[in-house]
PDB file of C-alpha atoms and ligand atoms in Angstrom:
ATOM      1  CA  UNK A1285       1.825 -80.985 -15.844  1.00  0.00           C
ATOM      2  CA  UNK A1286       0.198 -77.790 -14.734  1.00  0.00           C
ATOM      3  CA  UNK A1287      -3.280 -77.538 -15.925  1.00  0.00           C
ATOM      4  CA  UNK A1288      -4.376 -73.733 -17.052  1.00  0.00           C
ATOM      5  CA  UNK A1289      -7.430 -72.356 -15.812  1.00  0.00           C
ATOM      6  CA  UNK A1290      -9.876 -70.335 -17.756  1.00  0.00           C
ATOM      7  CA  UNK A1291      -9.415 -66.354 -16.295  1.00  0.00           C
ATOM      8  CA  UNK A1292     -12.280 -65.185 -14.800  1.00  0.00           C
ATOM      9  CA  UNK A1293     -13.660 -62.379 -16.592  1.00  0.00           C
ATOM     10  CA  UNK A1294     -13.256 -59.745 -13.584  1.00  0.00           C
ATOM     11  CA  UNK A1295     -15.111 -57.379 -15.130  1.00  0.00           C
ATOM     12  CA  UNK A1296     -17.926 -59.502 -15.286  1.00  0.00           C
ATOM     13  CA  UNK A1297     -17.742 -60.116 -11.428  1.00  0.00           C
ATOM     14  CA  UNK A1298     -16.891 -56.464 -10.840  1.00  0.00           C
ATOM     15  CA  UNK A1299     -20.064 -54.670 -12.489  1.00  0.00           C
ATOM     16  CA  UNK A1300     -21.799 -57.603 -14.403  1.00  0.00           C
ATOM     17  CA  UNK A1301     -21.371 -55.384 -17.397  1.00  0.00           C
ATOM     18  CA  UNK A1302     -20.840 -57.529 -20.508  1.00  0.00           C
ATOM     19  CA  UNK A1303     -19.780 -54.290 -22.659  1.00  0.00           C
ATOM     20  CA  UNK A1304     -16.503 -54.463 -24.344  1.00  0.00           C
ATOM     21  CA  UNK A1305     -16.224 -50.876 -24.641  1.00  0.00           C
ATOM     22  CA  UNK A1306     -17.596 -48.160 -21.612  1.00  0.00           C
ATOM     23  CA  UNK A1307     -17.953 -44.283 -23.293  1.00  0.00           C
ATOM     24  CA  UNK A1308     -19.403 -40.964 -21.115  1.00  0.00           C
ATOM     25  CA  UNK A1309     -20.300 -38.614 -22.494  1.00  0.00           C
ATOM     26  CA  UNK A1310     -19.485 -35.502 -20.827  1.00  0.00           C
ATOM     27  CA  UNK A1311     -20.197 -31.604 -21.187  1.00  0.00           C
ATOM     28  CA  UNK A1312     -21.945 -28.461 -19.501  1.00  0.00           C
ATOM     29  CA  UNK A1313     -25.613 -28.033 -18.904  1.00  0.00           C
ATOM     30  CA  UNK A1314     -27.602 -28.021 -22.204  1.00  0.00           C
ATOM     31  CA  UNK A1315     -24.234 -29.495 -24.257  1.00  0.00           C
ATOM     32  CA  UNK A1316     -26.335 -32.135 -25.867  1.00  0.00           C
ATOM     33  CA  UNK A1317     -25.005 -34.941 -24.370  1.00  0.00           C
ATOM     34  CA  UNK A1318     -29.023 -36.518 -24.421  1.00  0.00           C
ATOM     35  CA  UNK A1319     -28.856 -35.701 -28.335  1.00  0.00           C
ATOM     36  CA  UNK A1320     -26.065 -38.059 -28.855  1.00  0.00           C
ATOM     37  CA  UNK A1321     -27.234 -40.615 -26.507  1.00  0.00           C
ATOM     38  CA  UNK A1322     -30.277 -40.881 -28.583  1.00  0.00           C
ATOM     39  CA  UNK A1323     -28.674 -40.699 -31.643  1.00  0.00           C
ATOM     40  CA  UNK A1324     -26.463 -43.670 -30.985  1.00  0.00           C
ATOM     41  CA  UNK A1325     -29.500 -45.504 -29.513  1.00  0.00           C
ATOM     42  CA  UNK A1326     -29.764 -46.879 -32.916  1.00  0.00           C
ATOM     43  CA  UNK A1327     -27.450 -49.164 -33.303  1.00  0.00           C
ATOM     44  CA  UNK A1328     -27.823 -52.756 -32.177  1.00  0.00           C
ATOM     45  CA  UNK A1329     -24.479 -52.942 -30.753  1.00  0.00           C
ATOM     46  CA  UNK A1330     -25.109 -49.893 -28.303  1.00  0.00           C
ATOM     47  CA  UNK A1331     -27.105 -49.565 -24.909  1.00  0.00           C
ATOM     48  CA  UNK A1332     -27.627 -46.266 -23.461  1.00  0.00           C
ATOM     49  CA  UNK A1333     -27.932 -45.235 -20.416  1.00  0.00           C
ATOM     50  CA  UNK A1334     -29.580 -41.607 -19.971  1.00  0.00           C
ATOM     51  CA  UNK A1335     -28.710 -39.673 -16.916  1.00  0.00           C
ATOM     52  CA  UNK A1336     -31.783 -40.412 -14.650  1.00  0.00           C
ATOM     53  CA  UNK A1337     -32.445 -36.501 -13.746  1.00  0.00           C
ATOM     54  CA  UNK A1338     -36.582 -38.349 -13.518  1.00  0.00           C
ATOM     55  CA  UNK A1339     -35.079 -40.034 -10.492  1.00  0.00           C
ATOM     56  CA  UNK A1340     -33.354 -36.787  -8.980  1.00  0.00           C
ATOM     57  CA  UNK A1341     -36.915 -34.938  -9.460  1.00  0.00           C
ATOM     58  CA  UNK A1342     -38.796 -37.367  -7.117  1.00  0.00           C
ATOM     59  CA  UNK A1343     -36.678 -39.269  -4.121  1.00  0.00           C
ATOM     60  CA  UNK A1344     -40.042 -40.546  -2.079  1.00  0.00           C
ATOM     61  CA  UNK A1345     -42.170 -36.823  -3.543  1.00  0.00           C
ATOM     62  CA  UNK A1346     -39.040 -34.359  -2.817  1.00  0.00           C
ATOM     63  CA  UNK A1347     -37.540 -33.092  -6.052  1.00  0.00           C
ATOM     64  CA  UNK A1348     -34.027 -32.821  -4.728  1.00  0.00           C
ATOM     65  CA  UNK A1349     -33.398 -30.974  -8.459  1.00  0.00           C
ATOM     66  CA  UNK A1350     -35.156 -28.311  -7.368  1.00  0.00           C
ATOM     67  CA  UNK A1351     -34.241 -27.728  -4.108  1.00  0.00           C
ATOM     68  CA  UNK A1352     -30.422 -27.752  -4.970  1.00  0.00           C
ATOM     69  CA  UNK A1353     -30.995 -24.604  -7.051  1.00  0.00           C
ATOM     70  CA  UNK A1354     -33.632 -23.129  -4.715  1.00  0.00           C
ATOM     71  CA  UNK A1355     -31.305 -23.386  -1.316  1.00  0.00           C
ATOM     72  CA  UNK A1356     -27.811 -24.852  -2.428  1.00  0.00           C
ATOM     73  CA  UNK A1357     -26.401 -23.863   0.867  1.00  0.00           C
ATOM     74  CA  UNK A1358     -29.281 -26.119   2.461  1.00  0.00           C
ATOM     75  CA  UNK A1359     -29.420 -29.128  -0.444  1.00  0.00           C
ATOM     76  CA  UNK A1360     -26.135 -29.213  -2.497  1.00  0.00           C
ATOM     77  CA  UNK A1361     -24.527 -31.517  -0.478  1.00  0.00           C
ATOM     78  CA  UNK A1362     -27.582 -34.041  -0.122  1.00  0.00           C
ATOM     79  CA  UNK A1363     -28.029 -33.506  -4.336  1.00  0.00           C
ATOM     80  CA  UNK A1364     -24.616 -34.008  -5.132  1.00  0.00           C
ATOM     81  CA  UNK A1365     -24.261 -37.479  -3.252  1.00  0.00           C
ATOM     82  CA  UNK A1366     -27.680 -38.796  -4.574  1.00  0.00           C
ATOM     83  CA  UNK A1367     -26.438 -37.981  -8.088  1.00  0.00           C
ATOM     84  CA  UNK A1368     -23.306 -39.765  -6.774  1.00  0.00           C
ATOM     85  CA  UNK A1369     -25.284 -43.194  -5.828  1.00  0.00           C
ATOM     86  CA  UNK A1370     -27.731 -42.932  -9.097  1.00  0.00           C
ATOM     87  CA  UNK A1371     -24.326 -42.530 -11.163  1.00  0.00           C
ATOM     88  CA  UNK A1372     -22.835 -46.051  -9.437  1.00  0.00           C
ATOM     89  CA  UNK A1373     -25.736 -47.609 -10.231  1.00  0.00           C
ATOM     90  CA  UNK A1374     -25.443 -46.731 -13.821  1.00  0.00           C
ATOM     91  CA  UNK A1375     -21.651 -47.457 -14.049  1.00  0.00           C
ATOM     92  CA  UNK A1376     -22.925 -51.293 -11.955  1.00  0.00           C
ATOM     93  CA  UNK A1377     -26.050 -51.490 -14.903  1.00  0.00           C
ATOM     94  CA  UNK A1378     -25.369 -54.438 -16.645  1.00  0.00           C
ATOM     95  CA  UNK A1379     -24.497 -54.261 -19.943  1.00  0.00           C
ATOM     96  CA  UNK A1380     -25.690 -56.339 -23.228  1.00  0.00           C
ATOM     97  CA  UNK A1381     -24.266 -54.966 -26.115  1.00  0.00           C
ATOM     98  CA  UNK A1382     -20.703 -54.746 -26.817  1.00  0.00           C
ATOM     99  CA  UNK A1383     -20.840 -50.826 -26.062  1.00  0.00           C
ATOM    100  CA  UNK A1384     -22.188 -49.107 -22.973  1.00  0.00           C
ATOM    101  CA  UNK A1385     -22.937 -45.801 -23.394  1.00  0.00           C
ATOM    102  CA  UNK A1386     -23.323 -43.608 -20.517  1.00  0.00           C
ATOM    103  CA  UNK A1387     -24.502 -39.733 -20.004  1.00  0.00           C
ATOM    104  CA  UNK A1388     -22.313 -38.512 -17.679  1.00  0.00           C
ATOM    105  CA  UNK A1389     -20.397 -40.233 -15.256  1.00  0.00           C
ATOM    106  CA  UNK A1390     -18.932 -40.527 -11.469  1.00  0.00           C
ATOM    107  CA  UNK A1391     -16.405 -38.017 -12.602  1.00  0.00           C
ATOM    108  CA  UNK A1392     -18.100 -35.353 -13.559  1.00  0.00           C
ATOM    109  CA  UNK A1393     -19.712 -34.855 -10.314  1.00  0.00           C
ATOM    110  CA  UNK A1394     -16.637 -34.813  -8.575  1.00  0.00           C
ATOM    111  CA  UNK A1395     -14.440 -32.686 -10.599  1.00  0.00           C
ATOM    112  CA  UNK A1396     -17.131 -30.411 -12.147  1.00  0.00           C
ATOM    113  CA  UNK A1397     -20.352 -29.819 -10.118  1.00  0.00           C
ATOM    114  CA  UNK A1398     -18.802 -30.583  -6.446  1.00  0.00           C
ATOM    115  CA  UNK A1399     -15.957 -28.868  -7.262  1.00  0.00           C
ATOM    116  CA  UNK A1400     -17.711 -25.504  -8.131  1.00  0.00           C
ATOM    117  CA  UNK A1401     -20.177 -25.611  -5.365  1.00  0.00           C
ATOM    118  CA  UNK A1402     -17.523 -26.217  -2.704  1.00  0.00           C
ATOM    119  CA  UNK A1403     -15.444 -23.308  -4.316  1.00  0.00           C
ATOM    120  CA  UNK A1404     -18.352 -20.959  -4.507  1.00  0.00           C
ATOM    121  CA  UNK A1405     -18.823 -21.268  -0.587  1.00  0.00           C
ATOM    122  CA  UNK A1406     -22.504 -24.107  -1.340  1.00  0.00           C
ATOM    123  CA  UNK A1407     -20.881 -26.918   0.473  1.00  0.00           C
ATOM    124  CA  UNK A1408     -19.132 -26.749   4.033  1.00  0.00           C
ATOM    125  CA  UNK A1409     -15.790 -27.903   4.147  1.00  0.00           C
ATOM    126  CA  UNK A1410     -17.182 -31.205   5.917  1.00  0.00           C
ATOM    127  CA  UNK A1411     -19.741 -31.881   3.174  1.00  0.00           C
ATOM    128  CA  UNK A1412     -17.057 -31.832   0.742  1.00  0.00           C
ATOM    129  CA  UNK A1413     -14.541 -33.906   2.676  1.00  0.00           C
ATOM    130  CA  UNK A1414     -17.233 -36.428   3.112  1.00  0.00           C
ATOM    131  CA  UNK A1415     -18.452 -36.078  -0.361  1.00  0.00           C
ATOM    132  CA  UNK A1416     -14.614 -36.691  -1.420  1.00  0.00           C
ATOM    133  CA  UNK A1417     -13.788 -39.386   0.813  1.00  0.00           C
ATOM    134  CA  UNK A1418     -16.973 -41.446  -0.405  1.00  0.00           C
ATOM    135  CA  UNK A1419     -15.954 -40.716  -3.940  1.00  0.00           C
ATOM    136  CA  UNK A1420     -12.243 -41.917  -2.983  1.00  0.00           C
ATOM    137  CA  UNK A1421     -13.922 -45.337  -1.328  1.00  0.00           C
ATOM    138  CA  UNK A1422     -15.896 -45.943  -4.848  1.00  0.00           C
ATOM    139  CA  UNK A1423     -12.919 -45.267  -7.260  1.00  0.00           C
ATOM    140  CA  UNK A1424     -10.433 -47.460  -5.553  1.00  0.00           C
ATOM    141  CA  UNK A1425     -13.008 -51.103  -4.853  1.00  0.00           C
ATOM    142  CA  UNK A1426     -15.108 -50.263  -8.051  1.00  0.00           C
ATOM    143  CA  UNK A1427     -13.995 -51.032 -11.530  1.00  0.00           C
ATOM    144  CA  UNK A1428     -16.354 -48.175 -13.129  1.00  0.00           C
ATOM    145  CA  UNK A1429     -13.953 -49.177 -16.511  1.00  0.00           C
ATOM    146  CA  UNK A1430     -14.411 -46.069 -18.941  1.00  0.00           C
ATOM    147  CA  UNK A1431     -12.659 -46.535 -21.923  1.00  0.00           C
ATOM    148  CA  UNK A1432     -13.625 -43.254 -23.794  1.00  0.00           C
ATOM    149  CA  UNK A1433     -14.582 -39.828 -22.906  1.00  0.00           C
ATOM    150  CA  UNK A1434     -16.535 -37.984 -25.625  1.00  0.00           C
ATOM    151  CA  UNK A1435     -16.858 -34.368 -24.604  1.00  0.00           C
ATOM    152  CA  UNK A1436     -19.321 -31.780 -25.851  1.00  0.00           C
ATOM    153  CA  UNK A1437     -17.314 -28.665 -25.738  1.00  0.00           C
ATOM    154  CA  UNK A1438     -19.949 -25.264 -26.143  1.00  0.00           C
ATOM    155  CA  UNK A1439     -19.858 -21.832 -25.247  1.00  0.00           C
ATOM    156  CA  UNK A1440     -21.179 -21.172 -22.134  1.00  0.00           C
ATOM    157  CA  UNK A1441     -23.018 -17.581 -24.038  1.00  0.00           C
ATOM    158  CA  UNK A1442     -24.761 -20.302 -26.210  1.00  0.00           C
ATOM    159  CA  UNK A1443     -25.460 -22.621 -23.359  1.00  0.00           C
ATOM    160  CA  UNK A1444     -27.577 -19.999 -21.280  1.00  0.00           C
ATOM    161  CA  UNK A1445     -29.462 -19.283 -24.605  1.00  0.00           C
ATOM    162  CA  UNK A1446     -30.284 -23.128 -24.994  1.00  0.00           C
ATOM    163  CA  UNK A1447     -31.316 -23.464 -21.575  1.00  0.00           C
ATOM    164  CA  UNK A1448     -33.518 -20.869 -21.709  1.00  0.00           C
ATOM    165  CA  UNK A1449     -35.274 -22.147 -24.452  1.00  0.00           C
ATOM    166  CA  UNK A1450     -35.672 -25.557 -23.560  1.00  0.00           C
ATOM    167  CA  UNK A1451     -37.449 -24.237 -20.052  1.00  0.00           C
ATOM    168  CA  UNK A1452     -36.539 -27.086 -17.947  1.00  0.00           C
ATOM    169  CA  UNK A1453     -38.337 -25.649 -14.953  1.00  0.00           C
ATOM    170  CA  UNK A1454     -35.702 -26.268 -11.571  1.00  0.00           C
ATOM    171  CA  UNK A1455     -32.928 -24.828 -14.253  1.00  0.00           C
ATOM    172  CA  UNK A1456     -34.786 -21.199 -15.355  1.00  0.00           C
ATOM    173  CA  UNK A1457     -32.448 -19.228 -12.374  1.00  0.00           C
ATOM    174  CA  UNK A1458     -29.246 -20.379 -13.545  1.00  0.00           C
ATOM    175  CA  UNK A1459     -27.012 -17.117 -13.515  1.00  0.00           C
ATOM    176  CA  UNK A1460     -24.454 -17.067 -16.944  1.00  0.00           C
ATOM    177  CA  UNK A1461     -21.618 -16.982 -14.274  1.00  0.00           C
ATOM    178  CA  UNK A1462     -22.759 -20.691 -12.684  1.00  0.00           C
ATOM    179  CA  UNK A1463     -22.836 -21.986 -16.829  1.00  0.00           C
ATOM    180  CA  UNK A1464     -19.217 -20.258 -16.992  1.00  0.00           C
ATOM    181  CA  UNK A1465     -17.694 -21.787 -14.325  1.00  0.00           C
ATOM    182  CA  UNK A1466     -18.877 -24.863 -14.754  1.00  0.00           C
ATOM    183  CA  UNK A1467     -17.393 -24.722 -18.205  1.00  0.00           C
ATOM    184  CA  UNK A1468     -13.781 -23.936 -16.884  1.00  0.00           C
ATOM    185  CA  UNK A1469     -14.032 -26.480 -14.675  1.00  0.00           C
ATOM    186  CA  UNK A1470     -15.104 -29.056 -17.332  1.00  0.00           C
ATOM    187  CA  UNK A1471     -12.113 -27.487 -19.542  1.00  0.00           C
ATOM    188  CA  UNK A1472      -9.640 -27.840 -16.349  1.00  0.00           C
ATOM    189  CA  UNK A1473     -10.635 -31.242 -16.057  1.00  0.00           C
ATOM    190  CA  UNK A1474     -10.955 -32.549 -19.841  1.00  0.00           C
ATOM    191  CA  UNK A1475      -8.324 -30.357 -21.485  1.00  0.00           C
ATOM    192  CA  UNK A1476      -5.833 -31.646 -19.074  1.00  0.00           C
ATOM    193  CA  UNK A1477      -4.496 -29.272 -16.241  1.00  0.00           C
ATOM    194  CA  UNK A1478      -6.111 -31.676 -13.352  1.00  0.00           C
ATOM    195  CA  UNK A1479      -4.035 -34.864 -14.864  1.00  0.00           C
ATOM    196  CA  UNK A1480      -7.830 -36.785 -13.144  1.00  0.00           C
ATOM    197  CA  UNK A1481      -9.029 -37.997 -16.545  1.00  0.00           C
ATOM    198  CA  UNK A1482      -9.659 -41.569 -16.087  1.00  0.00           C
ATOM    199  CA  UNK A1483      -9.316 -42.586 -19.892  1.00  0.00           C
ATOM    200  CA  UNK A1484      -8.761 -41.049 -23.403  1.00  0.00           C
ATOM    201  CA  UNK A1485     -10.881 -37.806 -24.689  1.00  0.00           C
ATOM    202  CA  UNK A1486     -12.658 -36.839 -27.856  1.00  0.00           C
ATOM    203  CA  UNK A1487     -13.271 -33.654 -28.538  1.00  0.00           C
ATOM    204  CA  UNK A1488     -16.501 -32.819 -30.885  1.00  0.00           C
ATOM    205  CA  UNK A1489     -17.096 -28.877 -30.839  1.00  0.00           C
ATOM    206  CA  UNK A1490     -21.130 -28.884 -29.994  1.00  0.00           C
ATOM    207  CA  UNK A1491     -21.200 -24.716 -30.819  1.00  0.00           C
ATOM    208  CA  UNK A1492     -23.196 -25.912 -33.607  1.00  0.00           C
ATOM    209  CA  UNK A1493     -26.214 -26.508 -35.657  1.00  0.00           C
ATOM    210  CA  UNK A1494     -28.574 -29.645 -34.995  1.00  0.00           C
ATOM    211  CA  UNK A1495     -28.279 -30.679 -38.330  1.00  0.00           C
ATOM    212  CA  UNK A1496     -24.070 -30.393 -38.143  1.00  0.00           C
ATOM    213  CA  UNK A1497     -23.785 -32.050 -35.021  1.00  0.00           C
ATOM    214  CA  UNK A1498     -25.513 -35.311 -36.400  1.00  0.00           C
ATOM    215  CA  UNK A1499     -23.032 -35.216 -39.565  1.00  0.00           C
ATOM    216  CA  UNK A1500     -20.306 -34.914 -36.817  1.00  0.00           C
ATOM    217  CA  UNK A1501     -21.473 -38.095 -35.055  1.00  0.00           C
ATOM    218  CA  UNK A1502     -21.343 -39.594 -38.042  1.00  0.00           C
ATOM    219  CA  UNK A1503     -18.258 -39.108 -39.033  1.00  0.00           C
ATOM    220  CA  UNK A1504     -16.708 -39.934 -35.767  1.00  0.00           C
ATOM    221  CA  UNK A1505     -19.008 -43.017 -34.924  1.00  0.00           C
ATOM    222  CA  UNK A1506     -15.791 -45.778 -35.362  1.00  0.00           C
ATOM    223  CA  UNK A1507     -13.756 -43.942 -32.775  1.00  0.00           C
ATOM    224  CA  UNK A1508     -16.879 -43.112 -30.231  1.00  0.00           C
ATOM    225  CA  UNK A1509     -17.921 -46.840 -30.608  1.00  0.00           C
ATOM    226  CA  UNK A1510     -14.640 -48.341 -30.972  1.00  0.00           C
ATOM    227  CA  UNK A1511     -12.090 -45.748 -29.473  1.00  0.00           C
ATOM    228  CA  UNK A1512     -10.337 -45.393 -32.571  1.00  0.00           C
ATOM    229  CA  UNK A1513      -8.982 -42.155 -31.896  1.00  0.00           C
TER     230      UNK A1513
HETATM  231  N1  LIG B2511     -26.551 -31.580 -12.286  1.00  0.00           N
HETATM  232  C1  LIG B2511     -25.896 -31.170 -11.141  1.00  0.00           C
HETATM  233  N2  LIG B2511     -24.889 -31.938 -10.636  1.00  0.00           N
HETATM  234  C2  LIG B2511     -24.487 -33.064 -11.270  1.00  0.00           C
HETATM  235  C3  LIG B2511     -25.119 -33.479 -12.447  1.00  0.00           C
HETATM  236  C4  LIG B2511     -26.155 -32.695 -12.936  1.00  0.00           C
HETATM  237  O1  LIG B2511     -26.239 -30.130 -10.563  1.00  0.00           O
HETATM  238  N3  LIG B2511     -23.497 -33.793 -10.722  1.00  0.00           N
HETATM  239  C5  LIG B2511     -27.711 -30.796 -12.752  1.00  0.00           C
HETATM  240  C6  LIG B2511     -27.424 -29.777 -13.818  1.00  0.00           C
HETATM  241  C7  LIG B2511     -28.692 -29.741 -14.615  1.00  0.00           C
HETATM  242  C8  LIG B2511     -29.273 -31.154 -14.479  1.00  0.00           C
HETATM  243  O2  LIG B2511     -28.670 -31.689 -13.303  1.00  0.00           O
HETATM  244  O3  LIG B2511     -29.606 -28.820 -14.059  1.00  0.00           O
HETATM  245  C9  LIG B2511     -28.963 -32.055 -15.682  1.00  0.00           C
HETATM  246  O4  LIG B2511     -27.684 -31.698 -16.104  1.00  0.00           O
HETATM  247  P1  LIG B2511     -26.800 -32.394 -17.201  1.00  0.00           P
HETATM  248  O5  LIG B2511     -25.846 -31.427 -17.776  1.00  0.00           O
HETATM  249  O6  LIG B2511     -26.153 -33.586 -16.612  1.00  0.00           O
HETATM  250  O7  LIG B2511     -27.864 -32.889 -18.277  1.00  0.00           O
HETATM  251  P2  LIG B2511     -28.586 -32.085 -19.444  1.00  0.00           P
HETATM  252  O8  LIG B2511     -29.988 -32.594 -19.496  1.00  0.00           O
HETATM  253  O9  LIG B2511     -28.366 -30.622 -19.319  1.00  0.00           O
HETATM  254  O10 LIG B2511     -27.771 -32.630 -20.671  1.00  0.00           O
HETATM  255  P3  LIG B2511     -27.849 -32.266 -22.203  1.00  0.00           P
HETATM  256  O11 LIG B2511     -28.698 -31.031 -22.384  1.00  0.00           O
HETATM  257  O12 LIG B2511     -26.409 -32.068 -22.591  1.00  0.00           O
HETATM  258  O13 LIG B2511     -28.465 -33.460 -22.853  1.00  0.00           O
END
């Protein structure tokens, strides 16, 4: 008689993550993503895990932040693959509640912010290949296991106003046309022309009012918790 092991739980070996359920949420600059983080914070059955922009700000006293949008030409490159390492580390964080809930994600880095520096002439051809190829490495030996995508889809027009306002100071020379692009590119890559997505999307339209986005949240919590879509 054949005796049947127990499985091992590869996702626990992977990532040590005990969640049963992985979401990102994704969208431009200012799209609230942090809002709906916090929101969902709440619940006992949800961990969040904000995008550590803190960490970005201060690598040993240099805040690589703002030296990306002072000199991207100089710091893009050296930016992008810190935010690249931070964002393993948060897809790796283990996991106690039956839904992990991330800001952002490896993705996004790749097929958003990399892909519009390298296209608007930031990052060398070598910076990006290298960039890429590390990316490539990580997706193929890492089980990053996103189940959901919830994406914040705004106007760019509405975005510049927001970032204005909230003054974040490494982000007051953004030009409309770096907000615009980076739109397109999330909209190339969510709304399906890049066939890259690496599970399911929900899309919440964020060109709204505080107030409407929570009702929104609530109305869609079973499918951004469960993946009910
Ligand atoms: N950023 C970047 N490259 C990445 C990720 C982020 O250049 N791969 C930059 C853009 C912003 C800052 O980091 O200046 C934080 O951007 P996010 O859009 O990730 O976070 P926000 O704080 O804007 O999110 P929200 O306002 O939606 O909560």
């Amino acid at each position: 008689t054949r005796i049947e092991l127990p499985r091992p739980d590869y996702t626990m070996l992977l990532n040590g993550s005990k969640a049963r359920f992985t979401v990102c949420v994704e969208g431009n600059i200012g799209s609230g993503k942090s809002t709906l983080l916090n929101h969902f914070s709440k619940f006992s059955d949800v961990q969040t895990f904000q995008e550590p922009v803190q960490k970005w700000r201060d690598v040993k006293g240099n805040n690589l932040l703002a030296l990306m949008y002072e000199d991207p030409k100089r710091w893009a490159h050296t930016f992008q693959a810190y935010v690249q390492m931070t964002m393993v580390e948060q897809h790796l964080q283990p996991c106690q509640a039956p839904v992990k809930l991330l800001e952002r994600s490896l993705y996004s880095g790749r097929h958003c912010f990399v892909e519009n520096l390298y296209k608007s002439g930031k990052m060398t051809n070598a910076e990006y290949t290298v960039y890429c190829e590390w990316f490539k490495v990580i997706t193929q030996n890492l089980d990053v296991g996103v189940d959901l995508i919830v994406y914040l889809r705004t106007d760019p027009d509405l975005l510049h106003a927001r970032i204005k306002q909230r003054a974040r100071c490494e982000e007051l020379t953004i030009p409309f046309h770096y907000l615009s692009d980076l739109h397109s590119l999330h909209e190339d890559w969510l709304m399906g022309t890049t066939g890259s997505l690496p599970a399911p999307v929900l899309v919440l339209d964020a060109n709204d009012t505080l107030a409407n986005m929570f009702k929104k949240f609530e109305e869609h919590t079973s499918e951004i918790l469960c993946g009910k879509l």
